[in-house]
Tab-separated table of C-alpha atoms and ligand atoms in Angstrom:
chain	number	residue	atom	x	y	z
A	1	MET	CA	-43.946	0.172	10.115
A	2	ARG	CA	-40.292	0.968	10.932
A	3	ARG	CA	-39.672	4.688	10.495
A	4	SER	CA	-36.460	6.674	10.499
A	5	LYS	CA	-36.605	10.242	11.706
A	6	VAL	CA	-33.988	12.883	10.999
A	7	LEU	CA	-33.516	14.801	14.238
A	8	LEU	CA	-30.746	17.108	13.250
A	9	VAL	CA	-29.185	18.222	9.969
A	10	ILE	CA	-26.795	21.149	10.129
A	11	GLY	CA	-24.576	20.430	7.141
A	12	LEU	CA	-20.975	19.317	6.770
A	13	ARG	CA	-18.178	21.371	8.230
A	14	SER	CA	-14.553	20.526	7.865
A	15	GLY	CA	-12.628	19.121	10.813
A	16	GLY	CA	-13.426	16.633	13.512
A	17	THR	CA	-13.456	12.866	13.544
A	18	LEU	CA	-15.822	10.935	11.288
A	19	ASP	CA	-18.077	10.172	14.245
A	20	GLU	CA	-18.238	13.870	15.160
A	21	VAL	CA	-19.145	14.815	11.576
A	22	TRP	CA	-21.938	12.215	11.608
A	23	ASN	CA	-23.233	13.364	14.970
A	24	ARG	CA	-23.454	17.005	13.994
A	25	THR	CA	-24.842	16.436	10.491
A	26	MET	CA	-27.299	13.618	10.857
A	27	ARG	CA	-28.842	11.766	13.742
A	28	LEU	CA	-31.440	9.101	13.000
A	29	THR	CA	-33.796	7.220	15.238
A	30	ARG	CA	-35.545	3.996	14.371
A	31	GLY	CA	-38.381	2.917	16.671
A	32	GLY	CA	-37.145	5.400	19.288
A	33	ARG	CA	-33.616	3.911	19.244
A	34	GLU	CA	-30.762	5.976	17.873
A	35	VAL	CA	-29.349	4.526	14.662
A	36	ARG	CA	-25.571	4.365	14.629
A	37	MET	CA	-23.523	5.034	11.536
A	38	PRO	CA	-22.240	1.646	10.349
A	39	ARG	CA	-18.584	0.884	11.002
A	40	ALA	CA	-16.423	-1.002	8.503
A	41	VAL	CA	-14.919	-3.981	10.318
A	42	ILE	CA	-11.998	-5.884	8.803
A	43	ILE	CA	-13.266	-9.459	9.101
A	44	GLY	CA	-10.640	-11.310	7.079
A	45	SER	CA	-7.342	-10.975	5.248
A	46	GLY	CA	-5.047	-12.934	2.958
A	47	SER	CA	-1.794	-12.518	1.046
A	48	GLU	CA	0.134	-13.944	-1.870
A	49	ILE	CA	3.890	-13.442	-2.182
A	50	ALA	CA	5.466	-13.714	-5.649
A	51	PRO	CA	7.403	-16.969	-6.040
A	52	THR	CA	10.997	-16.024	-6.914
A	53	ARG	CA	13.062	-14.949	-3.893
A	54	VAL	CA	16.021	-12.757	-4.856
A	55	THR	CA	18.644	-11.892	-2.253
A	56	ASN	CA	20.757	-8.751	-2.117
A	57	ASP	CA	23.820	-10.805	-3.065
A	58	GLN	CA	22.010	-12.017	-6.179
A	59	MET	CA	21.148	-8.396	-7.087
A	60	ALA	CA	24.833	-7.521	-6.661
A	61	ARG	CA	25.716	-9.962	-9.475
A	62	ILE	CA	24.120	-7.632	-12.051
A	63	ILE	CA	24.154	-4.189	-10.344
A	64	ASP	CA	26.914	-2.190	-8.659
A	65	THR	CA	25.574	-2.656	-5.138
A	66	SER	CA	26.133	-4.813	-2.069
A	67	ASP	CA	24.162	-6.649	0.579
A	68	GLU	CA	25.729	-4.369	3.184
A	69	TRP	CA	24.611	-1.144	1.434
A	70	ILE	CA	21.043	-2.310	0.821
A	71	ARG	CA	20.620	-3.754	4.313
A	72	THR	CA	21.981	-0.752	6.215
A	73	ARG	CA	20.400	1.968	4.033
A	74	SER	CA	16.933	0.420	3.627
A	75	GLY	CA	16.507	-2.702	5.777
A	76	VAL	CA	15.811	-4.886	2.715
A	77	GLU	CA	17.463	-8.330	2.828
A	78	ALA	CA	15.534	-10.032	0.027
A	79	ARG	CA	12.531	-9.486	-2.208
A	80	HIS	CA	10.280	-11.745	-4.253
A	81	PHE	CA	9.607	-11.219	-7.948
A	82	ALA	CA	6.779	-12.534	-10.097
A	83	THR	CA	7.488	-15.014	-12.872
A	84	PRO	CA	6.456	-13.895	-16.408
A	85	ASP	CA	3.103	-15.721	-16.189
A	86	ILE	CA	2.026	-13.765	-13.069
A	87	ALA	CA	0.477	-10.287	-13.262
A	88	THR	CA	-0.712	-7.954	-10.516
A	89	SER	CA	-4.345	-9.099	-10.841
A	90	ASP	CA	-3.187	-12.720	-10.295
A	91	LEU	CA	-1.447	-11.871	-7.012
A	92	GLY	CA	-4.475	-9.776	-6.057
A	93	ALA	CA	-6.918	-12.577	-6.903
A	94	ALA	CA	-4.927	-15.188	-4.938
A	95	ALA	CA	-4.770	-12.845	-1.926
A	96	ALA	CA	-8.491	-12.036	-2.266
A	97	ARG	CA	-9.461	-15.738	-2.267
A	98	ARG	CA	-7.533	-16.230	0.976
A	99	ALA	CA	-9.094	-13.111	2.503
A	100	LEU	CA	-12.619	-14.293	1.605
A	101	ASP	CA	-11.832	-17.744	3.060
A	102	SER	CA	-10.528	-16.280	6.299
A	103	ALA	CA	-13.591	-14.021	6.563
A	104	GLY	CA	-15.961	-16.904	5.811
A	105	VAL	CA	-17.516	-14.740	3.092
A	106	ASP	CA	-18.672	-16.029	-0.287
A	107	LYS	CA	-17.552	-14.063	-3.359
A	108	ASP	CA	-21.228	-13.462	-4.216
A	109	GLU	CA	-21.688	-11.536	-0.955
A	110	VAL	CA	-19.145	-8.856	-1.949
A	111	ASP	CA	-20.897	-5.728	-3.219
A	112	LEU	CA	-17.865	-3.534	-3.927
A	113	VAL	CA	-14.282	-4.147	-5.121
A	114	VAL	CA	-11.479	-1.633	-4.528
A	115	PHE	CA	-8.112	-2.463	-6.108
A	116	ALA	CA	-5.035	-0.352	-5.307
A	117	THR	CA	-1.949	-0.722	-7.492
A	118	MET	CA	0.634	1.365	-9.331
A	119	THR	CA	1.598	-1.597	-11.550
A	120	PRO	CA	-1.686	-2.597	-13.262
A	121	ASP	CA	-1.722	-5.463	-15.791
A	122	HIS	CA	-2.763	-2.989	-18.529
A	123	PHE	CA	-2.684	0.764	-19.026
A	124	PHE	CA	-6.444	0.294	-19.092
A	125	PRO	CA	-8.649	-1.244	-17.871
A	126	GLY	CA	-7.540	-1.267	-14.266
A	127	CYS	CA	-7.212	-4.409	-12.161
A	128	GLY	CA	-10.601	-4.082	-10.389
A	129	THR	CA	-12.708	-5.696	-13.100
A	130	LEU	CA	-9.963	-8.233	-13.894
A	131	LEU	CA	-10.123	-9.358	-10.280
A	132	GLN	CA	-13.938	-9.501	-10.406
A	133	ASP	CA	-13.689	-11.813	-13.425
A	134	LYS	CA	-10.905	-13.999	-11.977
A	135	LEU	CA	-12.947	-14.548	-8.825
A	136	GLY	CA	-16.144	-15.224	-10.806
A	137	MET	CA	-18.007	-12.503	-8.940
A	138	PRO	CA	-21.268	-10.825	-10.000
A	139	PRO	CA	-20.788	-7.500	-11.875
A	140	VAL	CA	-20.427	-5.314	-8.768
A	141	PRO	CA	-18.847	-1.816	-8.867
A	142	CYS	CA	-15.042	-2.042	-9.149
A	143	PHE	CA	-12.839	0.917	-8.257
A	144	ASP	CA	-9.174	1.264	-9.156
A	145	VAL	CA	-7.060	3.316	-6.783
A	146	ARG	CA	-3.676	4.609	-7.905
A	147	GLN	CA	-2.147	6.438	-5.006
A	148	GLN	CA	0.988	4.297	-5.047
A	149	CYS	CA	2.396	3.593	-1.582
A	150	SER	CA	-0.627	5.312	0.015
A	151	GLY	CA	-2.988	3.285	-2.209
A	152	PHE	CA	-4.163	0.916	0.496
A	153	LEU	CA	-5.106	3.740	2.872
A	154	TYR	CA	-6.892	5.658	0.106
A	155	GLY	CA	-8.727	2.414	-0.730
A	156	LEU	CA	-9.578	1.879	2.935
A	157	GLN	CA	-11.090	5.346	3.163
A	158	LEU	CA	-13.142	4.699	0.002
A	159	ALA	CA	-14.363	1.332	1.302
A	160	ASP	CA	-15.159	2.831	4.715
A	161	ALA	CA	-17.061	5.755	3.153
A	162	HIS	CA	-19.230	3.370	1.110
A	163	ILE	CA	-20.015	1.330	4.198
A	164	ARG	CA	-20.729	4.377	6.393
A	165	ALA	CA	-23.026	5.783	3.703
A	166	GLY	CA	-24.900	2.483	3.423
A	167	MET	CA	-23.871	2.058	-0.222
A	168	ALA	CA	-22.047	-1.226	0.459
A	169	ARG	CA	-22.093	-3.818	3.220
A	170	THR	CA	-19.229	-6.092	2.183
A	171	VAL	CA	-16.128	-4.715	0.463
A	172	LEU	CA	-13.119	-6.532	-0.944
A	173	LEU	CA	-10.082	-4.236	-0.741
A	174	VAL	CA	-6.916	-5.382	-2.507
A	175	GLY	CA	-3.387	-3.967	-2.758
A	176	ALA	CA	-1.050	-5.754	-5.176
A	177	GLU	CA	2.039	-5.030	-7.247
A	178	VAL	CA	4.305	-6.624	-9.826
A	179	HIS	CA	7.274	-4.247	-9.951
A	180	ILE	CA	9.569	-6.506	-11.925
A	181	GLY	CA	8.348	-4.884	-15.155
A	182	PHE	CA	10.154	-1.704	-13.998
A	183	MET	CA	13.480	-3.485	-13.618
A	184	PRO	CA	16.121	-2.330	-16.110
A	185	TRP	CA	18.035	-5.569	-16.600
A	186	THR	CA	17.724	-8.015	-19.514
A	187	ARG	CA	16.305	-11.525	-19.167
A	188	GLU	CA	19.844	-12.875	-19.532
A	189	ASN	CA	21.117	-10.624	-16.716
A	190	TYR	CA	18.270	-11.797	-14.486
A	191	ALA	CA	19.088	-15.449	-15.228
A	192	TYR	CA	22.706	-14.725	-14.252
A	193	ALA	CA	21.578	-13.107	-10.978
A	194	LEU	CA	19.540	-16.231	-10.150
A	195	GLY	CA	22.460	-18.536	-11.016
A	196	GLU	CA	20.629	-19.923	-14.058
A	197	SER	CA	23.146	-18.612	-16.610
A	198	ASP	CA	26.946	-18.330	-16.744
A	199	VAL	CA	26.897	-15.181	-18.877
A	200	PRO	CA	27.553	-12.036	-16.804
A	201	PRO	CA	26.262	-8.609	-17.869
A	202	THR	CA	28.347	-6.692	-20.390
A	203	LYS	CA	30.007	-3.468	-19.188
A	204	GLU	CA	27.199	-1.428	-20.808
A	205	GLU	CA	24.500	-3.582	-19.236
A	206	TRP	CA	26.189	-3.334	-15.809
A	207	GLU	CA	26.333	0.472	-16.078
A	208	TRP	CA	22.726	0.699	-17.304
A	209	ASN	CA	21.446	-1.514	-14.449
A	210	SER	CA	23.521	0.429	-11.911
A	211	ARG	CA	22.092	3.784	-13.042
A	212	PHE	CA	18.857	2.830	-11.259
A	213	ARG	CA	20.473	1.090	-8.277
A	214	HIS	CA	19.112	3.395	-5.546
A	215	LEU	CA	15.563	2.490	-6.627
A	216	VAL	CA	15.460	-1.039	-7.993
A	217	VAL	CA	16.955	-2.679	-4.905
A	218	LEU	CA	14.003	-1.515	-2.809
A	219	PHE	CA	10.964	-3.129	-4.454
A	220	GLY	CA	9.310	-6.559	-4.415
A	221	ASP	CA	6.124	-8.212	-5.693
A	222	ALA	CA	3.140	-9.303	-3.584
A	223	GLY	CA	-0.604	-9.009	-3.196
A	224	SER	CA	-2.678	-8.670	-0.064
A	225	ALA	CA	-6.389	-8.202	0.587
A	226	VAL	CA	-8.883	-7.522	3.345
A	227	VAL	CA	-12.643	-8.018	3.572
A	228	LEU	CA	-14.614	-5.257	5.288
A	229	ARG	CA	-18.161	-5.649	6.528
A	230	ALA	CA	-20.680	-3.156	7.880
A	231	SER	CA	-21.446	-3.418	11.576
A	232	GLU	CA	-23.935	-1.335	13.544
A	233	GLU	CA	-23.002	-2.906	16.861
A	234	GLY	CA	-19.943	-2.730	19.101
A	235	GLU	CA	-16.807	-0.647	18.844
A	236	ARG	CA	-14.863	-2.603	16.230
A	237	GLY	CA	-14.133	-1.087	12.817
A	238	VAL	CA	-12.438	1.767	11.013
A	239	ILE	CA	-12.546	4.831	13.269
A	240	ASP	CA	-10.937	7.702	11.382
A	241	HIS	CA	-8.663	8.705	8.513
A	242	ASP	CA	-6.537	11.686	7.588
A	243	LEU	CA	-5.422	11.618	3.940
A	244	HIS	CA	-3.393	14.153	1.979
A	245	GLY	CA	-2.202	14.726	-1.589
A	246	ALA	CA	0.113	17.443	-2.935
A	247	GLY	CA	1.425	17.389	-6.509
A	248	ALA	CA	4.010	20.195	-6.442
A	249	ASP	CA	6.895	17.743	-6.026
A	250	PHE	CA	5.470	14.867	-8.047
A	251	ASP	CA	8.606	14.699	-10.215
A	252	LYS	CA	10.746	13.691	-7.236
A	253	LEU	CA	9.195	10.225	-7.548
A	254	CYS	CA	7.507	9.337	-10.815
A	255	VAL	CA	7.720	7.512	-14.114
A	256	PRO	CA	8.823	10.318	-16.454
A	257	GLY	CA	7.718	8.674	-19.725
A	258	THR	CA	4.987	6.360	-21.067
A	259	GLY	CA	2.125	8.731	-20.274
A	260	PHE	CA	-0.455	10.545	-22.357
A	261	LYS	CA	1.366	13.821	-21.996
A	262	HIS	CA	3.631	12.283	-24.695
A	263	ARG	CA	2.570	11.816	-28.343
A	264	PRO	CA	2.586	8.898	-28.813
A	265	TYR	CA	2.401	7.890	-25.197
A	266	ILE	CA	5.288	5.441	-25.663
A	267	ASP	CA	8.028	5.278	-28.284
A	268	ALA	CA	11.490	3.814	-28.820
A	269	GLU	CA	13.276	7.015	-27.721
A	270	GLN	CA	11.566	6.945	-24.331
A	271	LEU	CA	12.584	3.318	-23.848
A	272	ALA	CA	16.167	4.055	-24.924
A	273	ARG	CA	16.356	6.914	-22.384
A	274	GLY	CA	14.900	4.692	-19.645
A	275	ASP	CA	11.907	6.991	-19.199
A	276	HIS	CA	9.699	3.956	-18.501
A	277	ILE	CA	11.620	3.336	-15.265
A	278	PRO	CA	10.768	5.425	-12.189
A	279	VAL	CA	13.016	8.296	-11.118
A	280	MET	CA	13.395	9.086	-7.441
A	281	ASP	CA	15.176	11.755	-5.468
A	282	GLY	CA	15.697	9.402	-2.537
A	283	ARG	CA	16.869	11.947	0.022
A	284	PHE	CA	14.006	14.333	-0.759
A	285	VAL	CA	11.404	11.564	-0.531
A	286	PHE	CA	12.992	10.251	2.655
A	287	LYS	CA	12.697	13.653	4.300
A	288	MET	CA	9.094	14.185	3.183
A	289	ALA	CA	8.113	10.700	4.299
A	290	THR	CA	9.547	11.077	7.803
A	291	THR	CA	8.010	14.541	8.261
A	292	HIS	CA	4.528	13.744	6.974
A	293	MET	CA	4.143	10.243	8.383
A	294	ALA	CA	4.986	11.353	11.908
A	295	ALA	CA	2.739	14.448	11.633
A	296	VAL	CA	-0.302	12.681	10.185
A	297	ALA	CA	-0.034	9.904	12.774
A	298	LYS	CA	-0.055	12.506	15.559
A	299	THR	CA	-3.042	14.331	14.031
A	300	VAL	CA	-5.200	11.217	13.926
A	301	LEU	CA	-4.239	10.179	17.450
A	302	GLU	CA	-4.788	13.620	18.935
A	303	ARG	CA	-8.177	14.272	17.376
A	304	ASN	CA	-9.422	10.881	18.565
A	305	GLY	CA	-7.994	11.394	22.055
A	306	ILE	CA	-5.738	8.324	21.749
A	307	ALA	CA	-2.299	8.213	23.380
A	308	PRO	CA	0.408	6.191	21.562
A	309	GLU	CA	0.503	3.812	24.567
A	310	GLN	CA	-3.104	2.795	23.839
A	311	LEU	CA	-2.161	1.477	20.402
A	312	LYS	CA	-1.507	-2.230	20.049
A	313	MET	CA	0.296	-1.844	16.747
A	314	VAL	CA	1.332	0.809	14.254
A	315	LEU	CA	1.481	-0.574	10.713
A	316	MET	CA	3.759	1.668	8.685
A	317	HIS	CA	4.290	1.510	4.952
A	318	GLN	CA	7.494	-0.433	4.241
A	319	ALA	CA	9.605	1.837	1.990
A	320	ASN	CA	12.656	2.109	4.187
A	321	LYS	CA	13.175	0.740	7.686
A	322	ARG	CA	15.007	3.927	8.654
A	323	ILE	CA	11.948	6.063	7.786
A	324	ASN	CA	9.834	3.935	10.098
A	325	GLU	CA	12.418	3.949	12.888
A	326	TYR	CA	12.373	7.747	12.761
A	327	CYS	CA	8.552	7.828	13.028
A	328	GLN	CA	8.622	5.228	15.785
A	329	LYS	CA	11.028	7.398	17.770
A	330	THR	CA	8.991	10.559	17.176
A	331	LEU	CA	5.848	8.830	18.428
A	332	GLY	CA	7.722	7.232	21.338
A	333	LEU	CA	6.705	3.680	20.433
A	334	PRO	CA	8.484	0.509	21.594
A	335	ASP	CA	9.856	-1.933	18.983
A	336	GLU	CA	7.168	-4.555	19.527
A	337	LYS	CA	4.458	-2.101	18.404
A	338	VAL	CA	6.052	-1.393	15.028
A	339	PRO	CA	6.277	-4.587	12.963
A	340	HIS	CA	8.401	-4.777	9.795
A	341	ASN	CA	8.412	-7.080	6.819
A	342	ILE	CA	10.616	-5.008	4.515
A	343	HIS	CA	13.559	-7.330	5.232
A	344	LYS	CA	11.642	-10.263	3.697
A	345	TYR	CA	9.693	-8.616	0.885
A	346	GLY	CA	11.131	-5.162	0.174
A	347	ASN	CA	8.686	-2.378	-0.631
A	348	THR	CA	5.530	-3.988	-2.013
A	349	THR	CA	3.863	-0.541	-2.453
A	350	ALA	CA	0.045	-0.926	-2.094
A	351	ALA	CA	0.465	-4.347	-0.455
A	352	THR	CA	2.719	-3.428	2.485
A	353	ILE	CA	0.079	-2.469	5.058
A	354	PRO	CA	-2.443	-5.279	4.394
A	355	LEU	CA	0.498	-7.718	4.398
A	356	LEU	CA	1.467	-6.528	7.872
A	357	TRP	CA	-2.170	-6.696	8.984
A	358	ASP	CA	-2.459	-10.244	7.650
A	359	GLU	CA	0.764	-11.364	9.351
A	360	CYS	CA	-0.083	-9.756	12.692
A	361	THR	CA	-3.681	-11.006	12.836
A	362	ARG	CA	-2.624	-14.554	11.899
A	363	ASP	CA	0.115	-14.807	14.526
A	364	GLY	CA	-1.924	-13.112	17.261
A	365	ARG	CA	-0.018	-9.839	17.527
A	366	ILE	CA	-3.320	-8.144	16.619
A	367	THR	CA	-6.528	-9.545	18.119
A	368	PRO	CA	-10.145	-8.309	17.918
A	369	GLY	CA	-10.595	-5.089	19.887
A	370	ASP	CA	-6.988	-3.909	19.523
A	371	LEU	CA	-6.393	-0.333	18.403
A	372	VAL	CA	-4.220	-0.185	15.277
A	373	LEU	CA	-2.855	2.843	13.454
A	374	MET	CA	-1.842	2.580	9.786
A	375	VAL	CA	0.471	5.194	8.236
A	376	ALA	CA	1.796	5.622	4.692
A	377	PHE	CA	3.619	7.980	2.362
A	378	GLY	CA	3.994	7.605	-1.396
A	379	ALA	CA	4.375	9.115	-4.832
A	380	GLY	CA	2.024	11.870	-5.830
A	381	MET	CA	2.953	13.001	-3.215
A	382	THR	CA	0.323	11.288	-1.076
A	383	TRP	CA	0.225	10.376	2.579
A	384	GLY	CA	-2.185	9.521	5.349
A	385	ALA	CA	-3.103	7.589	8.452
A	386	SER	CA	-6.100	5.440	9.423
A	387	LEU	CA	-7.157	4.417	12.913
A	388	VAL	CA	-8.863	1.028	13.199
A	389	ARG	CA	-10.207	-1.080	16.042
A	390	ALA	CA	-9.431	-4.649	14.931
B	1	UT7	O1	7.692	4.123	-1.065
B	1	UT7	C1	7.891	5.164	-1.937
B	1	UT7	C2	8.717	6.166	-1.376
B	1	UT7	N1	10.118	5.871	-1.451
B	1	UT7	C3	10.883	6.079	-0.398
B	1	UT7	O2	10.361	6.344	0.655
B	1	UT7	C4	12.385	6.038	-0.534
B	1	UT7	C5	13.008	7.112	0.305
B	1	UT7	N2	14.438	7.187	0.191
B	1	UT7	C6	15.266	6.207	0.618
B	1	UT7	O3	14.808	5.194	1.098
B	1	UT7	C7	16.758	6.430	0.562
B	1	UT7	O4	17.005	7.750	0.155
B	1	UT7	C8	17.489	5.443	-0.383
B	1	UT7	C9	17.500	4.039	0.221
B	1	UT7	C10	16.813	5.390	-1.724
B	1	UT7	C11	18.913	5.876	-0.581
B	1	UT7	O5	19.584	5.985	0.667
B	1	UT7	P1	20.437	7.288	1.006
B	1	UT7	O6	21.045	7.020	2.313
B	1	UT7	O7	19.537	8.474	0.890
B	1	UT7	O8	21.551	7.283	-0.101
B	1	UT7	P2	21.871	8.370	-1.218
B	1	UT7	O9	20.855	8.358	-2.291
B	1	UT7	O10	22.169	9.666	-0.550
B	1	UT7	O11	23.228	7.797	-1.785
B	1	UT7	C12	24.401	7.649	-0.964
B	1	UT7	C13	25.453	6.937	-1.786
B	1	UT7	C14	25.658	7.552	-3.169
B	1	UT7	O12	27.028	7.423	-3.482
B	1	UT7	P3	28.032	8.687	-3.295
B	1	UT7	O13	27.452	9.772	-4.160
B	1	UT7	O14	27.979	9.022	-1.845
B	1	UT7	O15	29.321	8.135	-3.771
B	1	UT7	C15	24.886	6.651	-4.073
B	1	UT7	O16	25.367	6.628	-5.396
B	1	UT7	O17	25.035	5.587	-2.024
B	1	UT7	C16	25.109	5.321	-3.415
B	1	UT7	N3	24.082	4.343	-3.747
B	1	UT7	C17	24.296	3.011	-3.695
B	1	UT7	N4	25.388	2.289	-3.401
B	1	UT7	C18	25.254	0.944	-3.441
B	1	UT7	C19	22.806	4.574	-4.107
B	1	UT7	N5	22.169	3.401	-4.294
B	1	UT7	C20	23.063	2.418	-4.054
B	1	UT7	C21	22.993	1.015	-4.074
B	1	UT7	N6	24.106	0.327	-3.770
B	1	UT7	N7	21.865	0.343	-4.371
């Protein structure tokens, strides 16, 4: 009979890497051999980009902005938006199918779904169960994560924790967004931007659209997914995370209306005021993002004894290319270790990091065994970093 024996249990203390916590809290042997805590290995990935590509020049047809401003201030050159028949769960499901294919995993093998998004199809339920249904999966547990631009890393930590604890062996982790619902313009304005109508915005519409110009030019729609599987052998897998959340400054980046703090939670006055559209103090968020992303990246590297030179790639959330260039400089990383896709897709919120992972693993910039650091900052405020051996 195979028996497990607990050699040492001294309780959880804060601090230390995940492996250190495991080693000082629980050490198991099976048949005289030490049992290792399972690692969550990313064994496949896939993405789905929304179909309608919109350039900065097209945006400038309906908003007081310019290609030059958007490009130099954010790095965005174009973004893709979903058509009206496509919701976040659709992009997520398409990305998930590709991820399962690339992993060689059948949908029936998945025993946990984690779906990160800040633009769910419905106020409730979340997208997790919608994805489960669209993929025709068995009724496995489905978590919805809503930590905005840090959503993928929060989801990764949740998936990793389930695998380390032995509560799941195969996890489907999805980040997807359809931001176009936040956009302030009318359907007619949008048709004009795309060159499908000859009717330009009225003066009032132009001013209304331009009120949100610092925000709406940044975002785009996409879904991306990874499949994680438990492994007791080798060094591959998620190594460590450092996540943070602090709500004191939540109102510097939030949707001020359409929440249950209001009675009713949505009404015509809120819509007329534009309270359903996010507000953002761009400079404040920029400063917080640069400070926290650089600091959390350093923390994770230092406590795992990893020098920046040992990293193959650093996948940073794509909110603004200048934020990432600042972090790159602080960490002393060369250009080839910090990939970007913001120029093609804009900020796809929960999808940015898995999109980068998918691109880099497909074109060979990341190969099995490479050390990869992922770093994000988002509304909440939330931020974090995860260290992974591909
Ligand atoms: O992922 C979630 C977290 N979000 C972020 O990380 C975003 C962080 N913040 C940012 O990326 C930047 O702050 C922005 C890209 C949003 C803005 O760049 P900025 O260099 O901080 O510009 P600013 O807000 O200080 O505005 C500078 C000027 C202002 O005009 P005046 O007052 O100097 O005349 C703005 O009205 O740029 C103007 N402006 C624009 N002009 C043309 C703001 N948005 C636009 C625009 N087109 N789209």
